[in-house]
Every structure is written in structure tokens, then in C-alpha cells.
XYZ file of C-alpha atoms in Angstrom:
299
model
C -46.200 -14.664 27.224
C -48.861 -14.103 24.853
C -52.356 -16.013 25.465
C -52.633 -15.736 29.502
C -55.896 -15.458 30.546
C -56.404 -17.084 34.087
C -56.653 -14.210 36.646
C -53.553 -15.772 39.515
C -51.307 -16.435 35.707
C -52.199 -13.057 34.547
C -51.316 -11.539 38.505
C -47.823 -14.014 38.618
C -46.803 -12.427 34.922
C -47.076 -9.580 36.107
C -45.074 -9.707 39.412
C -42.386 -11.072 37.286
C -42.179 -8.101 34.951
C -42.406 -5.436 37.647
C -39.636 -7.004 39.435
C -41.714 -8.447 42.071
C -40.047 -11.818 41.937
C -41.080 -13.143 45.753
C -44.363 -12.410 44.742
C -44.134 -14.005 41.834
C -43.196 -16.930 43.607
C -45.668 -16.935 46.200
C -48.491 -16.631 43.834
C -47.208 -19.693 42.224
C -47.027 -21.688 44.959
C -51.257 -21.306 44.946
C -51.345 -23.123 41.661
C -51.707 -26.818 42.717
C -52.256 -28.521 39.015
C -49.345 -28.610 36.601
C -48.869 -25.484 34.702
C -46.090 -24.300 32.178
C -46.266 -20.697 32.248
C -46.900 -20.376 35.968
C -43.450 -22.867 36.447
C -41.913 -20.670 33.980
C -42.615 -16.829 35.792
C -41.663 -19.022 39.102
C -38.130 -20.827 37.993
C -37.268 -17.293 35.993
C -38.185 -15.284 39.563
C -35.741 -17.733 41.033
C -33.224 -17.023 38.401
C -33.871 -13.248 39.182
C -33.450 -13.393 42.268
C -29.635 -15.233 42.275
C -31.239 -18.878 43.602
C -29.519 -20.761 40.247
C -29.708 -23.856 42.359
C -32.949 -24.053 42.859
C -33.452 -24.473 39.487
C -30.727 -26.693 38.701
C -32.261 -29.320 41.315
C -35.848 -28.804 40.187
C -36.212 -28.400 36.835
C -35.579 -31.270 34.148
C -32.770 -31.917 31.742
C -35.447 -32.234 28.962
C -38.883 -30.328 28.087
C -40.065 -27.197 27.540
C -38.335 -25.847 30.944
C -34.888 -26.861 29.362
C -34.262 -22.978 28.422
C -34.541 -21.749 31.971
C -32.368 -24.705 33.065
C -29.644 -23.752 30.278
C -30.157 -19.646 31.784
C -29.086 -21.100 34.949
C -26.217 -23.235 34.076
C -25.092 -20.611 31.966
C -25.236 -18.003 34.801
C -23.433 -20.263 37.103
C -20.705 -20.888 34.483
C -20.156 -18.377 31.462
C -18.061 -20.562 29.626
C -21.139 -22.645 29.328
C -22.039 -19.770 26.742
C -21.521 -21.427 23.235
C -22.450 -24.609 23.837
C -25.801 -23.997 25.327
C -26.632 -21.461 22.783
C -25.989 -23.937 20.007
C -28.439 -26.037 21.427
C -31.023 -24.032 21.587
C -30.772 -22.456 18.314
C -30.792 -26.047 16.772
C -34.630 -26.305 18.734
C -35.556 -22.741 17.137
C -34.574 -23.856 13.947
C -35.759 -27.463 13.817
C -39.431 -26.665 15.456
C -41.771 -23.940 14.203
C -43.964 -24.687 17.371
C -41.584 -24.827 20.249
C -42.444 -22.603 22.834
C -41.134 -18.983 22.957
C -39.338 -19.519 26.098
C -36.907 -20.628 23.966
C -36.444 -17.670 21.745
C -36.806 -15.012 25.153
C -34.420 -16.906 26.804
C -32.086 -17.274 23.903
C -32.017 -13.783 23.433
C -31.406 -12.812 26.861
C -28.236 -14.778 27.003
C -27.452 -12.925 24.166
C -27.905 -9.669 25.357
C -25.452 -10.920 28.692
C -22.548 -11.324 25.891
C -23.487 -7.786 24.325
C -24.445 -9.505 21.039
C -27.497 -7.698 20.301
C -27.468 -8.514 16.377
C -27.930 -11.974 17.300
C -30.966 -11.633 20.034
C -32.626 -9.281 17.391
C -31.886 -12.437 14.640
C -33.764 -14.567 17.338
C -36.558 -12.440 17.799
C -37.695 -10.994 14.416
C -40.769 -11.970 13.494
C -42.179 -13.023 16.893
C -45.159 -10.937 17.564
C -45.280 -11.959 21.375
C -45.048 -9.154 23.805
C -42.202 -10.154 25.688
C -40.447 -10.643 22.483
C -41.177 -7.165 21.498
C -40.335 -5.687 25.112
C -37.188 -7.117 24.512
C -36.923 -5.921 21.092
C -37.492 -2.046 22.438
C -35.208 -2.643 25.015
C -32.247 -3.833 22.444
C -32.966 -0.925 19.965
C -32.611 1.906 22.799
C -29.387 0.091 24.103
C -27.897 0.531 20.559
C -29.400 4.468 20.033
C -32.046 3.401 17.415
C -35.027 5.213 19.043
C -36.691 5.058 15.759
C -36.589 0.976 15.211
C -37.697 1.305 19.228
C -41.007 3.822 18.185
C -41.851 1.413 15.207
C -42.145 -1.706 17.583
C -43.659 -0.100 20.567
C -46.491 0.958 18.032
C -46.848 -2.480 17.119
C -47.183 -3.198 20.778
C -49.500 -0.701 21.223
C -51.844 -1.486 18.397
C -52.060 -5.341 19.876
C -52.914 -4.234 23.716
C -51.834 -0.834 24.763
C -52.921 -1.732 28.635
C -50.658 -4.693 28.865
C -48.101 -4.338 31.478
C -45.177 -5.278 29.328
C -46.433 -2.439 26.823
C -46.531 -0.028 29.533
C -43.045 -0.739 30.201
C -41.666 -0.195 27.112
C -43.181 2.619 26.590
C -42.079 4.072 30.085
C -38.374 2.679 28.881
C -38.775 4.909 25.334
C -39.668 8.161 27.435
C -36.785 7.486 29.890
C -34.702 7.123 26.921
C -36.287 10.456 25.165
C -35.578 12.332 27.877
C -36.745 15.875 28.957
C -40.436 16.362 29.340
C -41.022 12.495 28.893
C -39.200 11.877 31.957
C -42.996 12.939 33.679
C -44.389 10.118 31.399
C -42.482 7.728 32.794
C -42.297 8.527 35.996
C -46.102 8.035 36.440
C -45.944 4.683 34.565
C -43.404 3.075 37.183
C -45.219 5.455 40.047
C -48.699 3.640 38.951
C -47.075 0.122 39.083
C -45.417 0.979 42.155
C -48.827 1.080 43.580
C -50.958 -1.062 41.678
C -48.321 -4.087 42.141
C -45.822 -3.248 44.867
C -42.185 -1.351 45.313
C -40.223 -3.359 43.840
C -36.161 -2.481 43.314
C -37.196 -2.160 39.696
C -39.571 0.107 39.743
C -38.301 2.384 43.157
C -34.253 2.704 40.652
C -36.774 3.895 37.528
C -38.634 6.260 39.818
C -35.151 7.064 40.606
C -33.765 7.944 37.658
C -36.930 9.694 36.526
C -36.527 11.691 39.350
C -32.567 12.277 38.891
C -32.850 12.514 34.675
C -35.030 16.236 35.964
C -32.364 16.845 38.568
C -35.116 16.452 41.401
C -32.684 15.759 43.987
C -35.087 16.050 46.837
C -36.709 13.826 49.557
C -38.793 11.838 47.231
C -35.816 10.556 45.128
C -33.771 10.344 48.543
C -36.567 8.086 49.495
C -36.824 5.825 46.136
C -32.839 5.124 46.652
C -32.888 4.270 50.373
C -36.040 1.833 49.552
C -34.454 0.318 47.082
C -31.425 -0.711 49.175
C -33.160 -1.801 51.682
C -34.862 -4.364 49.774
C -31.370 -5.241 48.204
C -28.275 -3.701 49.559
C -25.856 -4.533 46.794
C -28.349 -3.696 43.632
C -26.092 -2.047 41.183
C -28.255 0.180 39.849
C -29.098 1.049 43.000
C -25.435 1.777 44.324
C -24.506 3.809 41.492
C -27.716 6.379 41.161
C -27.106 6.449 45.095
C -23.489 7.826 44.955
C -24.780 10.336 41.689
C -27.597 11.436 44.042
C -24.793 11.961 46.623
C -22.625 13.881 44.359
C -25.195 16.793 43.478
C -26.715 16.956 47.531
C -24.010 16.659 49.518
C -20.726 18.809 49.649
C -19.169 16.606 52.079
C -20.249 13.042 50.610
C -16.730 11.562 50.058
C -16.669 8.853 52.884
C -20.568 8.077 52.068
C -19.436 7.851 48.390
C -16.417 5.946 48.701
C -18.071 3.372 51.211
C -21.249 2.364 48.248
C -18.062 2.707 45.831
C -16.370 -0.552 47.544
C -19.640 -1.945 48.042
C -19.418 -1.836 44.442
C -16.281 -3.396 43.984
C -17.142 -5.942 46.404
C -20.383 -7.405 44.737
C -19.881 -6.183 41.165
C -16.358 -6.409 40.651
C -16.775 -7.569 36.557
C -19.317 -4.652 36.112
C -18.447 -1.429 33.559
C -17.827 1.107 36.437
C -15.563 -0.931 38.754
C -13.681 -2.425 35.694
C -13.281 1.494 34.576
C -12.355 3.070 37.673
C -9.834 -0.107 38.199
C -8.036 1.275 34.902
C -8.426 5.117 36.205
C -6.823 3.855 39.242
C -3.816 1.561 37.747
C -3.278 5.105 35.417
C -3.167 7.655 38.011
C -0.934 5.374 40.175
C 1.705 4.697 37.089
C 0.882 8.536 36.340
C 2.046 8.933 39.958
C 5.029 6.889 39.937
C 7.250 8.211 36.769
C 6.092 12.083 38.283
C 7.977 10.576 41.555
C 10.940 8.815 39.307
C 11.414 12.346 37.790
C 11.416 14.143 40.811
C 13.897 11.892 42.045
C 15.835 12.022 38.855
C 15.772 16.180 39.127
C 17.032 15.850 42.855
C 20.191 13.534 42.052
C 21.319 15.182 38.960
């Protein structure tokens, strides 16, 4: 959110966006006079952290917290999808002014359905940060690094120190790979101790860490704190059972145990959905090899 400049907003924005989202909350709670943006970081922390019904019972059916109440009905219900979106695009359209909680959380909701045309359509031409962050973050899901570069410049140009900047630009060496794998690392290493471990920043460390095939004590260490902040993280669970794979010969029960973790709290996600079909495959696989067996045997 562009135009923060109250020290405990500017501290609360940035729990949020490193993942520190009891923080966030706590830091709210030392804001006694009505504030938007600090009720916005909070409800969105409580959104973050799976508590939909906190926000449900506390925030209005009308103002400008009506996005992050839609985020949560929508989260709650999928099916919701189309109808709150067209709502909200009406406010975009209708009102140059409203507030760009309404565009960030449009585009979010978006990005949940995989359409990523239509977030970008929602956010061109914003030039607030989060806006941008999310713009980066689109164009390196879809492989177009160089759309990425162009808007991280912009970002860079307006305040290169700002703490959504640095984490775009820590997502754009992740996603370059190779040498920039060092940049990054110290990006979410600095935040891990200017702000605090969160599970976002200990899975980036992570992967920083497993993108150089560092399979050591530190990265050992960045998994194992992660899930102990949040057991079922599915991030978390799946750079776990990779780390697994490359250190440990005999990992198969440790494996298959964060594997039904897996299916257990992310049963709709890519992986479990994947190895569902590998599964239902290898077991039809399994059964005409046994019918033709049988078949040879008889005849």
C-alpha cells in the first residue's frame, strides 16, 4: 500500500509481507483509533492464516473492507467465484478513486483460478507496489522474465529499499537461477533477521539453499523450522521430502509419511492430484499385466 508513513503501519505492512501474520496482528491490536490500512494488513493476516471466520463476523457487508470480506467468502466457498468477482470489477470500473484493495484483492482471486490474463487486466496501470509485486510475481509464473525485469525496474526506480521491492527482486533471482540463487538467499536471510522466521521466508531460504544443491545442516534446519511453525505447509512438505530424496538412502517411510500428510491437508493441490493419476495408472497398468498372465496360464 503505497503512502504509509506512520512507523507501527509501516512495521504491520511489513509483517504481513514477510509472512509474519501473528505479528501482524499483534501490532494491530496497538492501534486504538480507526485505521483502514492497519484493519486491512490485520483482516488479510487473518485470511492468511486460515481464520475466514473471523473476518466474516467482523468485517462489514459494505465499505472499503468489502474486498477482504468477498476473499473470505470466496475462500470458504469457490463457487462464490463469479459472482463476487463481478462485483468487484463493477467498483473498479465505476470509481477511479476506490481504494486499491480492491484491485490487489481482485487479482489475487484471480490468480487462485489460474487466470493470470485477467489479474494482469486488473492491475495495469497501477503504479502501487503491491500491485507491481504482484505483477512480477504473475510474469515469472507464466516464464516472461523479461515483462518481470521491466516492472521490477520500475519498482526499483520508485523505492529500491521497500520491502515489497526487495521481494520481488529476491523472487526474479530465485527464478534466474544459478549464481542469483546467493542474491536471494541473503534477501530472505536479511528479513529473516531484521523481521522474524517466518514459514515464508525459512521455505525461500530453503529453496535457495536446495536450487545450489546445499543439502546440508543449514537447509535441514530451514525445513524442520518451518514445520514446526506449521506442520502441514505445502511448500514446506514437498521441499522436505526433495531434501529427503538427495540425503537419505533409506528415506522411504520418512517420505511416504509427509507424502500422506500431503494428501491429508492438500488433497486438491497439483502433486497429490498427480500422483492420484500415477497411482490409478500403475494400478490399471497392474491389473490387465495380471488379466494376461492369467489369460497365458488358462490357454
Amino acid at each position: 500500500m503505497a503512502g504509509i508513513t506512520d512507523p507501527l503501519l509501516i512495521d504491520i505492512s511489513n509483517a504481513f509481507y514477510t509472512g509474519n501474520y501473528q505479528q501482524c496482528i499483534n501490532l494491530s491490536e496497538k492501534i486504538k483509533k480507526p485505521s483502514l490500512e492497519k484493519d486491512i494488513f490485520m483482516y488479510r493476516s487473518y485470511l492468511a492464516t486460515n481464520r475466514y471466520r473471523v473476518v466474516l463476523d467482523e468485517v462489514p457487508s459494505s465499505g472499503e473492507l468489502l474486498p477482504i470480506r468477498f476473499f473470505a467468502d470466496y475462500l470458504l466457498n469457490k463457487n462464490k467465484f463469479a459472482d463476487l468477482i463481478e462485483i468487484l470489477e463493477k467498483k473498479i470500473q465505476s470509481d477511479d478513486d476506490c481504494h486499491i484493495i480492491y484491485r490487489v484483492i481482485a487479482a489475487i482471486m484471480y490468480i487462485h483460478e489460474n487466470q493470470y490474463e485477467e489479474a494482469l487486466r486488473i492491475l495495469n496501470g497501477t503504479t502501487d507496489l503491491e500491485c507491481q509485486a504482484i505483477q512480477v510475481y504473475i510474469f515469472l509464473r507464466i516464464s516472461r522474465l523479461d515483462l518481470a525485469k521491466k516492472i521490477l525496474a520500475s519498482m526499483t526506480e520508485k523505492n529500491d529499499d521497500d520491502t515489497l521491492t526487495q521481494l520481488a527482486q529476491a523472487w526474479f533471482n530465485l527464478e534466474l537461477g544459478g549464481e542469483k540463487l546467493q542474491d536471494a538467499h541473503y534477501i530472505f536471510d536479511d528479513f529473516k533477521d531484521k523481521f522474524a522466521p517466518s514459514v515464508l521466508l525459512l521455505n525461500n531460504l530453503a529453496v535457495c539453499a536446495l536450487g545450489q544443491q546445499k543439502f546440508d545442516e543449514d537447509t535441514n534446519g530451514y525445513l524442520r523450522d518451518g514445520l514446526d511453525k506449521e506442520s502441514n505447509n505445502y511448500d514446506l512438505l514437498v521441499n522436505f521430502i526433495f531434501y529427503s530424496q538427495q540425503t537419505d538412502k533409506n528415506a522411504e517411510q520418512v517420505i511416504n509419511r509427509y507424502l500422506s500428510m500431503l494428501r491429508e491437508t492438500c488433497k486438491n493441490s497439483e502433486l497429490v492430484e498427480e500422483l492420484a493419476k500415477k497411482e490409478t495408472e500403475f494400478d490399471r497398468l497392474c491389473q490387465n499385466y495380471s488379466f494376461q498372465e492369467a489369460e497365458k496360464i488358462t490357454s
